[in-house]
Structures are given as structure tokens and as C-alpha cells.
Amino acid sequence: MLLEKLFKEFDVDIHTFNSADSELFDQYFEHILVKKNTFLIQEGELEKYSYFIFSGIARCWTLNHKGEEQTFWFCKEGTFSLSNISFTLQERSTFNVQTITDCEIYRIDYQQAERLYKAISGLKPVFEDLTARLLNKLLNRNIDLIKYTPEQYYLKMMAEYGSDFNCIPLKDIASYLGITPQALSRIRKRIF
């Protein structure tokens, strides 16, 4: 169930693993329900878990040079939280990950992840490829912020996030686009 959802998000062939592998994969994760505005990790902490967002949305943010919250990524349904960077490297996080909706999450600790890689042959290279795909998405996000106006990028986000886009607070969207909430309001008036 988890692999299928993840592979769908990253456009990976679902038949890479068989159904027994998929069921085994799910057994290594702990299911948790997380309330809106809960921190999965705060800046300076060492991540103990890798989180898979089964439903809901979390945001990645840090304080900018003015001391204001700056959102730079949204972890949406069917993806792992960016706190996986701290988890994988076992280094302190340089940013916060906070839920912006109630979330259904599956998590795995470092020891369980190592056992999982041993239990399902070929899983680790696939996850290395998924990590590369995620890094490519991050890079493309930075390039898109250069190439597109905030209005064009806003329209791209609407298409990418679908109905989930309505769950993201406007202040977080404005922060993500690098504009003020007032500028976002003007963009929304032009569009709608």
C-alpha cells in the first residue's frame, strides 16, 4: 500500500516489487495520526524517524534573515518528509517540518530501515533513485522560481497539488512564492 502510493507520486513502475514485498514493506512502518500544526522535527534536532505522508500536508520552513518564517517546501500526500535528510545523514536538521493539516503518517526508525533494506532485496537502490528524483524536484523548484513570475508559479502549484492546494494556508503559499500575502491576494484577484 505504501510503496504503491510512493511509486505513483514519483512515476515509478509499480511492478518493481511483488505484492509480498509490498506487504512486507508496510509491516516495518508504524502508523500514527498527527494533528495540524505539529512539528515532526525542529531545527537543530536529530531526526529519529523517516516519515511517509499517507494523507495530509506538512511544510518545511526556517527563519529568514529578517526573523520571519520562510516556507520552502511542502511534503504532500504520497511522499516522504524532507526531514529524511537529517534521518539519512544522521545530522541535525537545519529546518523545521510542521504539519499544516491533520496527517496520517507512517514512520520508521533507523534500525528498522536497515532491517527493511536487508529484508527486501533491491530496495535500497530504488530508494537512492527516489532520493535523486526528490533532489531534482528541489532543484527544479529553485529554477522555476527564477523562470516564472509568482503568478505563473502559483498556477503551476494549483495544477500540481489539485484539491489539496486549498488546504495550504495562503500565508504559507505567499512565503513559498517569496511574496507578501498582499501580493498573493492581488494575484488571486486576477486569476479568480
GROMACS .gro file of C-alpha atoms in nm:
model
  192
    1MET     CA    1   0.000   0.000   0.000
    2LEU     CA    2   0.276   0.247   0.094
    3LEU     CA    3   0.506   0.152  -0.192
    4GLU     CA    4   0.223   0.183  -0.443
    5LYS     CA    5   0.136   0.532  -0.323
    6LEU     CA    6   0.502   0.640  -0.322
    7PHE     CA    7   0.574   0.493  -0.665
    8LYS     CA    8   0.265   0.663  -0.807
    9GLU     CA    9   0.383   1.004  -0.681
   10PHE     CA   10   0.729   0.958  -0.835
   11ASP     CA   11   0.606   0.785  -1.151
   12VAL     CA   12   0.797   0.462  -1.080
   13ASP     CA   13   0.683   0.127  -1.221
   14ILE     CA   14   0.460  -0.031  -0.956
   15HIS     CA   15   0.573  -0.378  -1.064
   16THR     CA   16   0.930  -0.315  -0.948
   17PHE     CA   17   0.842  -0.526  -0.643
   18ASN     CA   18   0.586  -0.802  -0.599
   19SER     CA   19   0.283  -0.787  -0.369
   20ALA     CA   20   0.460  -0.989  -0.098
   21ASP     CA   21   0.743  -0.733  -0.092
   22SER     CA   22   0.489  -0.453  -0.077
   23GLU     CA   23   0.311  -0.610   0.220
   24LEU     CA   24   0.643  -0.675   0.393
   25PHE     CA   25   0.744  -0.311   0.335
   26ASP     CA   26   0.429  -0.188   0.512
   27GLN     CA   27   0.497  -0.407   0.817
   28TYR     CA   28   0.816  -0.219   0.902
   29PHE     CA   29   0.633   0.113   0.946
   30GLU     CA   30   0.442   0.240   1.248
   31HIS     CA   31   0.109   0.411   1.171
   32ILE     CA   32   0.045   0.740   1.355
   33LEU     CA   33  -0.213   1.018   1.336
   34VAL     CA   34  -0.066   1.366   1.370
   35LYS     CA   35  -0.266   1.679   1.445
   36LYS     CA   36  -0.241   2.000   1.247
   37ASN     CA   37   0.050   2.233   1.348
   38THR     CA   38   0.257   1.950   1.499
   39PHE     CA   39   0.634   1.964   1.447
   40LEU     CA   40   0.777   1.643   1.304
   41ILE     CA   41   1.121   1.793   1.362
   42GLN     CA   42   1.253   2.129   1.470
   43GLU     CA   43   1.570   2.299   1.353
   44GLY     CA   44   1.871   2.171   1.548
   45GLU     CA   45   1.719   1.831   1.629
   46LEU     CA   46   1.843   1.496   1.502
   47GLU     CA   47   1.567   1.312   1.318
   48LYS     CA   48   1.483   0.973   1.472
   49TYR     CA   49   1.228   0.871   1.208
   50SER     CA   50   1.162   0.873   0.838
   51TYR     CA   51   0.803   0.990   0.783
   52PHE     CA   52   0.580   0.888   0.493
   53ILE     CA   53   0.287   1.127   0.447
   54PHE     CA   54  -0.002   0.896   0.364
   55SER     CA   55  -0.257   1.176   0.381
   56GLY     CA   56  -0.231   1.544   0.462
   57ILE     CA   57   0.038   1.808   0.407
   58ALA     CA   58   0.341   1.928   0.602
   59ARG     CA   59   0.557   2.230   0.532
   60CYS     CA   60   0.933   2.275   0.558
   61TRP     CA   61   1.041   2.615   0.683
   62THR     CA   62   1.312   2.814   0.854
   63LEU     CA   63   1.355   3.169   0.975
   64ASN     CA   64   1.491   3.408   0.712
   65HIS     CA   65   1.742   3.689   0.775
   66LYS     CA   66   1.456   3.912   0.898
   67GLY     CA   67   1.343   3.653   1.154
   68GLU     CA   68   1.030   3.569   0.953
   69GLU     CA   69   0.913   3.216   0.874
   70GLN     CA   70   1.007   3.119   0.518
   71THR     CA   71   0.836   2.811   0.374
   72PHE     CA   72   1.048   2.641   0.108
   73TRP     CA   73   0.879   2.305   0.052
   74PHE     CA   74   0.550   2.121   0.100
   75CYS     CA   75   0.552   1.749   0.181
   76LYS     CA   76   0.233   1.624   0.024
   77GLU     CA   77   0.042   1.301   0.030
   78GLY     CA   78   0.240   1.011  -0.113
   79THR     CA   79   0.585   1.149  -0.028
   80PHE     CA   80   0.840   1.127   0.247
   81SER     CA   81   0.906   1.427   0.468
   82LEU     CA   82   1.218   1.627   0.386
   83SER     CA   83   1.330   1.554   0.742
   84ASN     CA   84   1.464   1.237   0.577
   85ILE     CA   85   1.776   1.440   0.505
   86SER     CA   86   1.853   1.462   0.877
   87PHE     CA   87   1.742   1.099   0.920
   88THR     CA   88   1.959   0.959   0.641
   89LEU     CA   89   2.270   1.166   0.715
   90GLN     CA   90   2.219   1.144   1.093
   91GLU     CA   91   2.292   1.517   1.117
   92ARG     CA   92   2.098   1.788   1.297
   93SER     CA   93   1.818   1.939   1.092
   94THR     CA   94   1.870   2.288   0.951
   95PHE     CA   95   1.494   2.347   0.919
   96ASN     CA   96   1.153   2.268   1.069
   97VAL     CA   97   0.891   2.028   0.937
   98GLN     CA   98   0.541   2.107   1.061
   99THR     CA   99   0.203   1.962   0.965
  100ILE     CA  100  -0.043   2.213   0.819
  101THR     CA  101  -0.334   1.966   0.817
  102ASP     CA  102  -0.418   1.665   1.027
  103CYS     CA  103  -0.198   1.392   0.880
  104GLU     CA  104  -0.198   1.016   0.858
  105ILE     CA  105   0.169   0.921   0.870
  106TYR     CA  106   0.374   0.604   0.862
  107ARG     CA  107   0.714   0.623   1.026
  108ILE     CA  108   1.020   0.402   1.054
  109ASP     CA  109   1.328   0.437   1.274
  110TYR     CA  110   1.686   0.395   1.157
  111GLN     CA  111   1.730   0.035   1.281
  112GLN     CA  112   1.402  -0.075   1.121
  113ALA     CA  113   1.501   0.092   0.795
  114GLU     CA  114   1.829  -0.103   0.792
  115ARG     CA  115   1.637  -0.427   0.857
  116LEU     CA  116   1.394  -0.338   0.579
  117TYR     CA  117   1.677  -0.286   0.328
  118LYS     CA  118   1.806  -0.634   0.417
  119ALA     CA  119   1.459  -0.793   0.403
  120ILE     CA  120   1.371  -0.668   0.054
  121SER     CA  121   1.648  -0.715  -0.195
  122GLY     CA  122   1.692  -0.427  -0.437
  123LEU     CA  123   1.503  -0.178  -0.221
  124LYS     CA  124   1.798   0.041  -0.128
  125PRO     CA  125   1.897   0.127  -0.490
  126VAL     CA  126   1.534   0.210  -0.568
  127PHE     CA  127   1.523   0.446  -0.270
  128GLU     CA  128   1.851   0.602  -0.376
  129ASP     CA  129   1.686   0.670  -0.714
  130LEU     CA  130   1.380   0.819  -0.540
  131THR     CA  131   1.611   1.044  -0.338
  132ALA     CA  132   1.775   1.163  -0.660
  133ARG     CA  133   1.429   1.233  -0.805
  134LEU     CA  134   1.337   1.433  -0.495
  135LEU     CA  135   1.658   1.635  -0.516
  136ASN     CA  136   1.577   1.701  -0.882
  137LYS     CA  137   1.233   1.831  -0.779
  138LEU     CA  138   1.400   2.063  -0.527
  139LEU     CA  139   1.642   2.188  -0.792
  140ASN     CA  140   1.360   2.241  -1.041
  141ARG     CA  141   1.166   2.435  -0.777
  142ASN     CA  142   1.460   2.676  -0.744
  143ILE     CA  143   1.492   2.706  -1.122
  144ASP     CA  144   1.116   2.761  -1.158
  145LEU     CA  145   1.129   3.048  -0.909
  146ILE     CA  146   1.379   3.214  -1.140
  147LYS     CA  147   1.196   3.133  -1.465
  148TYR     CA  148   0.837   3.206  -1.366
  149THR     CA  149   0.654   3.500  -1.219
  150PRO     CA  150   0.485   3.436  -0.884
  151GLU     CA  151   0.150   3.424  -1.069
  152GLN     CA  152   0.276   3.161  -1.315
  153TYR     CA  153   0.425   2.956  -1.031
  154TYR     CA  154   0.101   2.986  -0.833
  155LEU     CA  155  -0.088   2.840  -1.130
  156LYS     CA  156   0.167   2.556  -1.153
  157MET     CA  157   0.114   2.482  -0.784
  158MET     CA  158  -0.263   2.474  -0.830
  159ALA     CA  159  -0.222   2.214  -1.103
  160GLU     CA  160   0.032   2.007  -0.909
  161TYR     CA  161  -0.149   1.997  -0.575
  162GLY     CA  162  -0.506   1.973  -0.704
  163SER     CA  163  -0.771   1.989  -0.433
  164ASP     CA  164  -0.503   1.962  -0.161
  165PHE     CA  165  -0.393   2.313  -0.260
  166ASN     CA  166  -0.698   2.452  -0.079
  167CYS     CA  167  -0.565   2.306   0.248
  168ILE     CA  168  -0.248   2.515   0.241
  169PRO     CA  169  -0.280   2.846   0.428
  170LEU     CA  170  -0.238   3.147   0.199
  171LYS     CA  171   0.038   3.289   0.421
  172ASP     CA  172   0.240   2.971   0.361
  173ILE     CA  173   0.182   2.986  -0.015
  174ALA     CA  174   0.293   3.350  -0.019
  175SER     CA  175   0.603   3.261   0.183
  176TYR     CA  176   0.680   2.973  -0.055
  177LEU     CA  177   0.650   3.207  -0.353
  178GLY     CA  178   0.869   3.468  -0.182
  179ILE     CA  179   0.598   3.734  -0.188
  180THR     CA  180   0.381   3.910   0.069
  181PRO     CA  181   0.029   3.789   0.148
  182GLN     CA  182  -0.097   4.116  -0.006
  183ALA     CA  183   0.079   4.039  -0.337
  184LEU     CA  184  -0.072   3.690  -0.333
  185SER     CA  185  -0.414   3.843  -0.275
  186ARG     CA  186  -0.369   4.058  -0.588
  187ILE     CA  187  -0.264   3.750  -0.789
  188ARG     CA  188  -0.570   3.560  -0.669
  189LYS     CA  189  -0.799   3.850  -0.765
  190ARG     CA  190  -0.659   3.846  -1.119
  191ILE     CA  191  -0.698   3.469  -1.150
  192PHE     CA  192  -1.038   3.425  -0.992
   0.00000   0.00000   0.00000
